[in-house]
Amino acid sequence: MLNTRNMDMLQGSFWDKLIIFALPLALTGVFQQLFNAADVAVLGQFVGKNAMAAVGNNISVIGILVNLFMGLSLGSNVVIARFIGAKKPEKVGTAVQTSFALALITGVLLLSFGEAMAGPIIKWLAVPAEVESMAETYLRVYLLGLPFIGVYNFEAAILRARGDTKTPLMALIVASVVNITLDLAFVMLGWSIMGVALATVLATGVSAFILFWALTHSQDILRLQFQGFTFNKRLLRDIVAIGLPAGVQGMVFSFSNILIQAAVNSLGPDAMAASAAAFAVEVNVYCVLNAFAQATTTFVSQNYGAGNLARCFQITRVGMALDIAFTVAMGTLVIVFARPLLGLFNADETVVELGIIRFWFIVAPAFLQVFIDVLSGALRGYGFSLPPALLALVGICGVRIAWLYTLFPASPTYGTLMACYPVSWLLTGIFIGILYRYCRGHIKLIRV
């Protein structure tokens, strides 16, 4: 399977290869989000609005953990892609082994920390009393799957470094079918919210195992071998130096969403259910947006390793244009079919109307986030990972916190709350655009 999924990123046209790389990656993200969407939909249809709201309260918390894994794994993606571009197969193998070990260690540590903090987190979110117990149950069971989530994301990042986005997609399709099937079965057994969380854990384990089998049976440079296993501290530092700031940037987005979720909770169960349903739809637009950003990172990293800066700059421009086009197209579809899409999760008219309001403030202007993700992705491909993360901290988290404590209290409506998203994207995009122009003038080739 793996031998048929090599992609030459160093020669020939690349706009078509960016699309071929990004679309399976976007679909992978969609199926990954389908896990939570299936939980929300099954609970909304068969259990009730409170159970649905309980899952919705956990989405931002889960997003922080998943974004940390995705960011760290992006460090592996950049390092391995750079070695591939520089034609250093022996370093590729060592980086693969180091990445796998890092995934396991991080997954277990976060599982332990998460279980210890689950109760305080639910309290901090100010979850209403009628859904508090269910929200904590879902979170505690979901956390059991963190080692699987970590391993899957690192395995997928390893495969992406060589251009393979299809194998992770196949694994997620299988896992999504398993998740939906188990969701329905466990709810019918009366396991309710605990059942859907357990279904997600088991399905995530399936996806991680499929990629593990693929890597251990590969016949090329990405093969994961345990004989002579090496944990290279220098490569670990390189992976963490690139991946941790990227993870922090993603976590900042999710952390600000936690603060916003607390404000949503203050508006009542209808607003909570609407946010859960709308997020389950709108996150798929972000999957497309982020896929082109990750494609830009991988293509830039390989060509940077090969010493071709001019091609790196061209890739960034084309990646930006393609990302805007696909994001606008996806956003238009969501706006046009907003009512039936939201109705899949909950038919309550108040919930649907609030969900539509959220779409207009988040989905319609989503193209603004393209500038943040693509330019940050390109900078990470060169090894500049910390500066865009710091700007995201100020521009995203800072603006949204200020909004929550100034404008929202003055006009505590759902629309006022949602307006903080496009404003923070616009300002942060400007900051990162300036940073990119500065860094581009100071990029130097390195010896890999």
Coordinates of C-alpha atoms in Angstrom, one line a residue:
M1 CA 0.0 0.0 0.0
L2 CA 2.7 2.5 1.0
N3 CA 4.8 2.0 -2.0
T4 CA 2.1 3.3 -4.3
R5 CA 1.7 6.6 -2.3
N6 CA 5.0 8.3 -2.9
M7 CA 4.9 11.9 -4.2
D8 CA 7.7 13.9 -5.8
M9 CA 7.4 17.3 -4.2
L10 CA 10.8 18.5 -5.5
Q11 CA 10.2 18.5 -9.2
G12 CA 7.6 19.4 -11.8
S13 CA 4.3 21.2 -11.2
F14 CA 3.1 21.4 -7.6
W15 CA -0.4 23.0 -7.7
D16 CA -1.9 19.8 -8.7
K17 CA 0.1 17.8 -6.1
L18 CA -1.0 20.2 -3.4
I19 CA -4.6 19.4 -4.2
I20 CA -3.9 15.7 -4.4
F21 CA -2.1 15.9 -1.1
A22 CA -4.6 18.2 0.7
L23 CA -8.0 16.6 -0.3
P24 CA -7.4 13.2 1.4
L25 CA -5.9 15.1 4.3
A26 CA -9.1 17.2 4.5
L27 CA -11.3 14.1 4.4
T28 CA -9.1 12.6 7.1
G29 CA -9.9 15.6 9.3
V30 CA -13.6 15.3 8.4
F31 CA -13.7 11.7 9.5
Q32 CA -11.7 12.6 12.6
Q33 CA -14.3 15.2 13.5
L34 CA -17.0 12.7 12.6
F35 CA -16.2 10.9 15.8
N36 CA -17.5 13.8 18.0
A37 CA -20.2 14.7 15.4
A38 CA -21.6 11.2 15.6
D39 CA -21.6 11.4 19.4
V40 CA -23.5 14.7 19.3
A41 CA -26.0 13.4 16.6
V42 CA -26.7 10.1 18.3
L43 CA -27.2 11.7 21.7
G44 CA -29.3 14.5 20.2
Q45 CA -31.7 12.1 18.4
F46 CA -31.9 9.2 21.0
V47 CA -31.1 10.7 24.4
G48 CA -31.9 14.4 24.5
K49 CA -30.8 18.0 24.4
N50 CA -29.0 17.8 27.8
A51 CA -26.8 14.9 26.8
M52 CA -26.0 16.7 23.5
A53 CA -25.0 19.9 25.4
A54 CA -22.8 17.8 27.7
V55 CA -20.7 16.7 24.8
G56 CA -20.7 20.2 23.4
N57 CA -19.1 21.5 26.6
N58 CA -16.2 19.1 26.1
I59 CA -15.4 19.9 22.5
S60 CA -13.1 22.8 23.3
V61 CA -11.3 20.8 26.0
I62 CA -10.8 17.9 23.7
G63 CA -9.7 20.4 21.0
I64 CA -6.8 21.5 23.3
L65 CA -5.5 18.0 23.7
V66 CA -5.9 17.0 20.0
N67 CA -4.3 20.3 18.9
L68 CA -1.3 19.6 21.1
F69 CA -0.8 16.1 19.5
M70 CA -1.3 17.6 16.0
G71 CA 1.2 20.3 16.7
L72 CA 3.8 18.0 18.1
S73 CA 3.3 15.6 15.3
L74 CA 3.8 18.4 12.8
G75 CA 7.3 18.7 14.2
S76 CA 7.9 15.1 13.2
N77 CA 6.4 15.8 9.8
V78 CA 8.7 18.8 9.1
V79 CA 11.9 17.0 10.4
I80 CA 11.2 13.8 8.4
A81 CA 10.2 15.7 5.2
R82 CA 13.4 17.8 5.4
F83 CA 15.5 14.6 5.6
I84 CA 13.6 13.1 2.7
G85 CA 14.3 16.3 0.6
A86 CA 17.9 16.2 1.6
K87 CA 18.1 12.5 0.7
K88 CA 19.2 11.3 4.2
P89 CA 17.4 7.9 4.5
E90 CA 19.3 6.8 7.7
K91 CA 18.1 10.0 9.5
V92 CA 14.6 9.4 8.3
G93 CA 14.5 6.0 10.1
T94 CA 15.9 7.4 13.3
A95 CA 13.3 10.2 13.2
V96 CA 10.5 7.8 12.7
Q97 CA 11.5 5.8 15.8
T98 CA 11.9 8.9 17.9
S99 CA 8.5 10.2 16.8
F100 CA 6.8 7.0 17.8
A101 CA 8.3 6.9 21.2
L102 CA 7.4 10.6 21.7
A103 CA 3.8 9.8 20.8
L104 CA 3.4 7.1 23.4
I105 CA 5.1 9.0 26.2
T106 CA 3.0 12.1 25.5
G107 CA -0.2 10.2 25.3
V108 CA 0.3 8.5 28.7
L109 CA 1.3 11.7 30.4
L110 CA -1.7 13.6 29.1
L111 CA -4.0 10.8 30.0
S112 CA -2.7 10.9 33.6
F113 CA -2.9 14.7 33.8
G114 CA -6.4 14.8 32.2
E115 CA -8.0 12.3 34.6
A116 CA -6.6 14.2 37.6
M117 CA -8.0 17.5 36.3
A118 CA -11.3 16.4 34.7
G119 CA -13.4 17.4 37.7
P120 CA -11.9 20.9 38.1
I121 CA -12.1 21.5 34.4
I122 CA -15.8 20.8 34.3
K123 CA -16.3 23.1 37.3
W124 CA -14.2 25.9 35.7
L125 CA -16.4 25.7 32.6
A126 CA -19.4 26.6 34.7
V127 CA -21.4 23.7 33.2
P128 CA -25.1 23.9 34.3
A129 CA -26.0 21.5 37.0
E130 CA -28.4 19.5 34.8
V131 CA -25.5 18.5 32.5
E132 CA -22.5 18.6 34.8
S133 CA -22.4 14.9 35.7
M134 CA -22.8 13.8 32.1
A135 CA -20.1 16.2 30.9
E136 CA -17.6 14.9 33.4
T137 CA -18.4 11.2 32.5
Y138 CA -17.9 11.8 28.8
L139 CA -14.6 13.6 29.4
R140 CA -13.2 11.0 31.7
V141 CA -14.0 8.1 29.3
Y142 CA -12.8 10.0 26.3
L143 CA -9.4 10.7 28.0
L144 CA -8.7 7.0 28.0
G145 CA -8.2 7.2 24.3
L146 CA -5.4 9.8 24.4
P147 CA -2.5 7.4 23.8
F148 CA -4.4 6.1 20.7
I149 CA -4.9 9.7 19.5
G150 CA -1.3 10.6 20.0
V151 CA 0.0 7.5 18.2
Y152 CA -2.4 8.0 15.3
N153 CA -1.5 11.6 14.8
F154 CA 2.2 10.9 14.8
E155 CA 1.8 7.9 12.5
A156 CA -0.2 10.0 10.1
A157 CA 2.4 12.8 10.2
I158 CA 5.2 10.4 9.4
L159 CA 3.3 9.2 6.3
R160 CA 2.5 12.7 5.2
A161 CA 6.2 13.6 5.2
R162 CA 6.6 11.4 2.2
G163 CA 3.3 12.5 0.5
D164 CA 1.0 9.7 1.7
T165 CA -2.3 11.2 2.9
K166 CA -4.4 8.3 1.6
T167 CA -3.4 5.6 4.1
P168 CA -4.4 7.8 7.2
L169 CA -7.7 8.5 5.4
M170 CA -8.4 4.8 4.9
A171 CA -7.8 4.2 8.6
L172 CA -10.1 7.0 9.6
I173 CA -12.9 5.7 7.3
V174 CA -12.8 2.3 8.9
A175 CA -12.6 3.8 12.4
S176 CA -15.6 6.1 11.7
V177 CA -17.7 3.2 10.7
V178 CA -16.7 1.4 13.8
N179 CA -17.5 4.5 15.9
I180 CA -21.0 5.1 14.5
T181 CA -21.9 1.4 14.8
L182 CA -20.7 1.2 18.4
D183 CA -22.4 4.6 19.2
L184 CA -25.8 3.2 18.2
A185 CA -25.2 -0.2 19.8
F186 CA -24.1 1.2 23.2
V187 CA -27.0 3.7 23.3
M188 CA -29.5 1.0 22.6
L189 CA -27.9 -0.9 25.5
G190 CA -28.7 2.0 27.7
W191 CA -25.1 3.1 28.2
S192 CA -26.0 6.7 27.1
I193 CA -23.1 9.2 27.3
M194 CA -20.6 6.7 28.7
G195 CA -21.3 4.4 25.7
V196 CA -20.7 7.0 23.0
A197 CA -17.4 8.1 24.7
L198 CA -16.3 4.4 24.9
A199 CA -17.1 3.9 21.3
T200 CA -14.9 6.8 20.3
V201 CA -12.0 5.4 22.4
L202 CA -12.3 1.9 20.7
A203 CA -12.6 3.4 17.2
T204 CA -9.5 5.6 17.8
G205 CA -7.6 2.5 18.8
V206 CA -8.6 0.8 15.5
S207 CA -7.3 3.8 13.5
A208 CA -4.0 3.8 15.4
F209 CA -3.5 0.0 14.9
I210 CA -4.1 0.2 11.2
L211 CA -1.4 2.8 10.7
F212 CA 0.9 0.9 13.1
W213 CA 0.5 -2.2 10.9
A214 CA 1.2 -0.1 7.7
L215 CA 4.4 1.4 9.1
T216 CA 5.8 -1.8 10.6
H217 CA 5.1 -3.7 7.3
S218 CA 6.4 -0.9 5.0
Q219 CA 9.3 -1.8 2.7
D220 CA 10.6 1.8 2.3
I221 CA 12.5 4.3 4.4
L222 CA 9.5 5.0 6.6
R223 CA 9.4 1.5 8.0
L224 CA 9.0 1.5 11.8
Q225 CA 11.4 -1.1 13.2
F226 CA 11.9 -2.1 16.9
Q227 CA 15.1 -4.1 16.3
G228 CA 17.9 -1.6 17.1
F229 CA 15.3 1.0 18.2
T230 CA 16.8 4.5 18.6
F231 CA 15.5 7.4 20.6
N232 CA 17.6 10.3 19.4
K233 CA 17.7 13.3 21.8
R234 CA 18.9 15.7 19.2
L235 CA 16.1 14.9 16.8
L236 CA 13.7 15.0 19.7
R237 CA 14.8 18.5 20.4
D238 CA 14.3 19.5 16.8
I239 CA 10.8 17.8 16.7
V240 CA 9.7 19.6 19.9
A241 CA 11.2 22.9 18.9
I242 CA 9.0 22.9 15.8
G243 CA 6.1 20.9 17.0
L244 CA 5.5 22.4 20.5
P245 CA 5.0 26.0 19.4
A246 CA 2.7 24.7 16.6
G247 CA 0.8 22.7 19.2
V248 CA 0.6 25.8 21.5
Q249 CA -0.8 27.8 18.6
G250 CA -3.6 25.3 18.1
M251 CA -4.1 25.1 21.9
V252 CA -4.5 28.8 22.0
F253 CA -7.3 28.6 19.5
S254 CA -9.0 25.9 21.7
F255 CA -8.3 27.7 24.9
S256 CA -10.0 30.8 23.7
N257 CA -12.9 28.6 22.6
I258 CA -13.2 27.3 26.2
L259 CA -13.6 30.8 27.5
I260 CA -16.2 31.4 24.8
Q261 CA -17.9 28.2 25.7
A262 CA -18.2 29.4 29.3
A263 CA -19.9 32.5 27.9
V264 CA -22.2 30.4 25.7
N265 CA -23.2 28.4 28.8
S266 CA -24.4 31.6 30.4
L267 CA -26.9 32.0 27.6
G268 CA -28.7 28.7 28.4
P269 CA -29.1 25.1 27.0
D270 CA -30.4 26.3 23.6
A271 CA -27.3 28.3 22.9
M272 CA -25.1 25.4 24.2
A273 CA -26.9 22.9 21.9
A274 CA -26.7 25.3 18.9
S275 CA -23.0 25.7 19.4
A276 CA -22.4 22.0 19.6
A277 CA -24.4 21.3 16.5
A278 CA -22.9 24.2 14.5
F279 CA -19.3 23.3 15.5
A280 CA -19.8 19.8 14.3
V281 CA -20.6 21.2 10.8
E282 CA -18.2 24.2 10.7
V283 CA -15.2 22.2 11.8
N284 CA -15.3 20.4 8.5
V285 CA -14.7 23.7 6.7
Y286 CA -11.6 24.1 8.9
C287 CA -10.5 20.6 8.0
V288 CA -10.3 21.8 4.3
L289 CA -8.6 25.0 5.3
N290 CA -6.0 23.4 7.5
A291 CA -5.3 20.6 5.0
F292 CA -3.8 23.1 2.5
A293 CA -1.9 24.7 5.3
Q294 CA -0.4 21.3 6.3
A295 CA 0.3 20.6 2.6
T296 CA 2.2 23.9 2.4
T297 CA 4.3 23.0 5.5
T298 CA 5.3 19.6 4.1
F299 CA 6.1 20.8 0.6
V300 CA 8.1 23.8 1.9
S301 CA 10.0 21.5 4.3
Q302 CA 11.0 19.0 1.6
N303 CA 12.1 21.7 -0.8
Y304 CA 13.9 23.6 2.0
G305 CA 15.8 20.4 2.8
A306 CA 16.6 20.2 -0.9
G307 CA 17.9 23.8 -0.9
N308 CA 15.3 25.2 -3.3
L309 CA 14.1 28.4 -1.7
A310 CA 12.5 29.9 -4.9
R311 CA 10.2 26.8 -5.1
C312 CA 9.4 27.2 -1.4
F313 CA 8.1 30.8 -2.0
Q314 CA 6.1 29.7 -5.0
I315 CA 4.5 26.8 -3.0
T316 CA 3.4 29.3 -0.3
R317 CA 1.7 31.6 -2.9
V318 CA -0.1 28.8 -4.7
G319 CA -1.1 27.1 -1.4
M320 CA -2.7 30.3 -0.2
A321 CA -4.7 30.8 -3.4
L322 CA -5.9 27.2 -3.4
D323 CA -6.8 27.3 0.3
I324 CA -8.9 30.5 -0.2
A325 CA -10.8 29.0 -3.1
F326 CA -11.6 25.7 -1.4
T327 CA -12.5 27.4 1.9
V328 CA -14.9 29.9 0.2
A329 CA -16.5 27.0 -1.8
M330 CA -17.0 24.9 1.4
G331 CA -18.3 27.9 3.4
T332 CA -20.8 28.7 0.7
L333 CA -22.3 25.2 0.7
V334 CA -22.6 25.3 4.5
I335 CA -24.4 28.7 4.4
V336 CA -26.8 27.5 1.7
F337 CA -27.7 24.3 3.4
A338 CA -27.5 25.6 7.0
R339 CA -31.0 24.6 8.1
P340 CA -31.0 20.9 7.0
L341 CA -27.4 20.5 8.3
L342 CA -28.2 21.7 11.7
G343 CA -31.5 19.7 11.7
L344 CA -29.4 16.5 11.5
F345 CA -28.3 17.2 15.1
N346 CA -31.4 18.8 16.6
A347 CA -34.8 19.8 15.1
D348 CA -35.5 22.4 17.8
E349 CA -36.2 25.7 15.9
T350 CA -34.5 27.9 18.5
V351 CA -31.4 25.7 18.3
V352 CA -31.4 25.8 14.5
E353 CA -31.8 29.6 14.4
L354 CA -28.9 30.2 16.8
G355 CA -26.8 27.8 14.8
I356 CA -27.4 29.8 11.6
I357 CA -26.3 32.9 13.4
R358 CA -23.0 31.2 14.4
F359 CA -22.5 30.1 10.7
W360 CA -22.7 33.7 9.5
F361 CA -20.0 34.8 12.0
I362 CA -17.7 31.9 11.7
V363 CA -18.2 30.0 8.4
A364 CA -18.8 33.0 6.1
P365 CA -15.5 34.9 7.1
A366 CA -13.4 31.7 7.5
F367 CA -11.2 32.7 4.6
L368 CA -9.6 35.2 7.0
Q369 CA -8.1 32.3 8.9
V370 CA -6.4 31.0 5.7
F371 CA -3.8 33.7 6.0
I372 CA -3.0 32.7 9.6
D373 CA -2.7 28.9 8.9
V374 CA -0.9 29.0 5.5
L375 CA 1.7 31.6 6.5
S376 CA 2.2 29.9 9.9
G377 CA 2.6 26.6 8.1
A378 CA 5.1 27.9 5.6
L379 CA 7.2 29.5 8.5
R380 CA 7.2 26.1 10.3
G381 CA 8.5 24.5 7.2
Y382 CA 11.6 26.7 7.5
G383 CA 11.8 26.0 11.2
F384 CA 10.3 29.3 12.4
S385 CA 7.7 27.9 14.7
L386 CA 7.7 30.0 17.8
P387 CA 7.1 33.5 16.4
P388 CA 3.7 32.7 14.7
A389 CA 2.6 30.9 17.9
L390 CA 3.3 33.9 20.0
L391 CA 1.4 36.2 17.6
A392 CA -1.5 33.8 17.7
L393 CA -1.4 34.0 21.5
V394 CA -1.7 37.7 21.4
G395 CA -4.0 38.1 18.3
I396 CA -6.4 35.2 19.0
C397 CA -6.5 34.6 22.7
G398 CA -5.8 38.3 23.6
V399 CA -8.5 39.7 21.4
R400 CA -11.1 37.2 22.4
I401 CA -10.5 37.5 26.1
A402 CA -10.7 41.3 25.8
W403 CA -13.9 40.9 23.9
L404 CA -15.4 38.6 26.5
Y405 CA -14.8 41.1 29.3
T406 CA -15.7 44.3 27.5
L407 CA -18.1 44.1 24.6
F408 CA -20.0 40.9 25.5
P409 CA -21.0 42.1 29.0
A410 CA -22.3 45.4 27.4
S411 CA -24.4 43.4 24.9
P412 CA -24.8 39.8 26.1
T413 CA -26.3 38.3 23.0
Y414 CA -25.3 35.2 21.0
G415 CA -24.4 37.4 17.9
T416 CA -22.2 39.7 19.9
L417 CA -20.3 36.7 21.3
M418 CA -19.7 35.1 17.9
A419 CA -18.4 38.4 16.4
C420 CA -15.1 37.9 18.3
Y421 CA -14.1 35.2 15.9
P422 CA -13.7 37.2 12.6
V423 CA -12.3 40.2 14.4
S424 CA -9.5 38.1 16.0
W425 CA -8.8 36.3 12.7
L426 CA -8.4 39.6 10.8
L427 CA -6.0 41.2 13.3
T428 CA -3.9 38.0 13.7
G429 CA -3.7 37.5 10.0
I430 CA -2.3 41.0 9.6
F431 CA 0.3 40.4 12.3
I432 CA 1.4 37.0 10.8
G433 CA 1.5 38.5 7.3
I434 CA 4.0 41.1 8.5
L435 CA 6.0 38.4 10.3
Y436 CA 6.2 36.3 7.1
R437 CA 7.5 39.2 5.0
Y438 CA 10.2 39.8 7.6
C439 CA 11.2 36.2 8.0
R440 CA 11.2 35.6 4.2
G441 CA 14.0 38.2 3.9
H442 CA 16.1 36.4 6.5
I443 CA 15.7 32.7 5.5
K444 CA 19.0 31.0 5.0
L445 CA 19.7 27.4 3.8
I446 CA 20.8 25.1 6.5
R447 CA 22.9 21.9 6.5
V448 CA 20.6 18.9 7.2

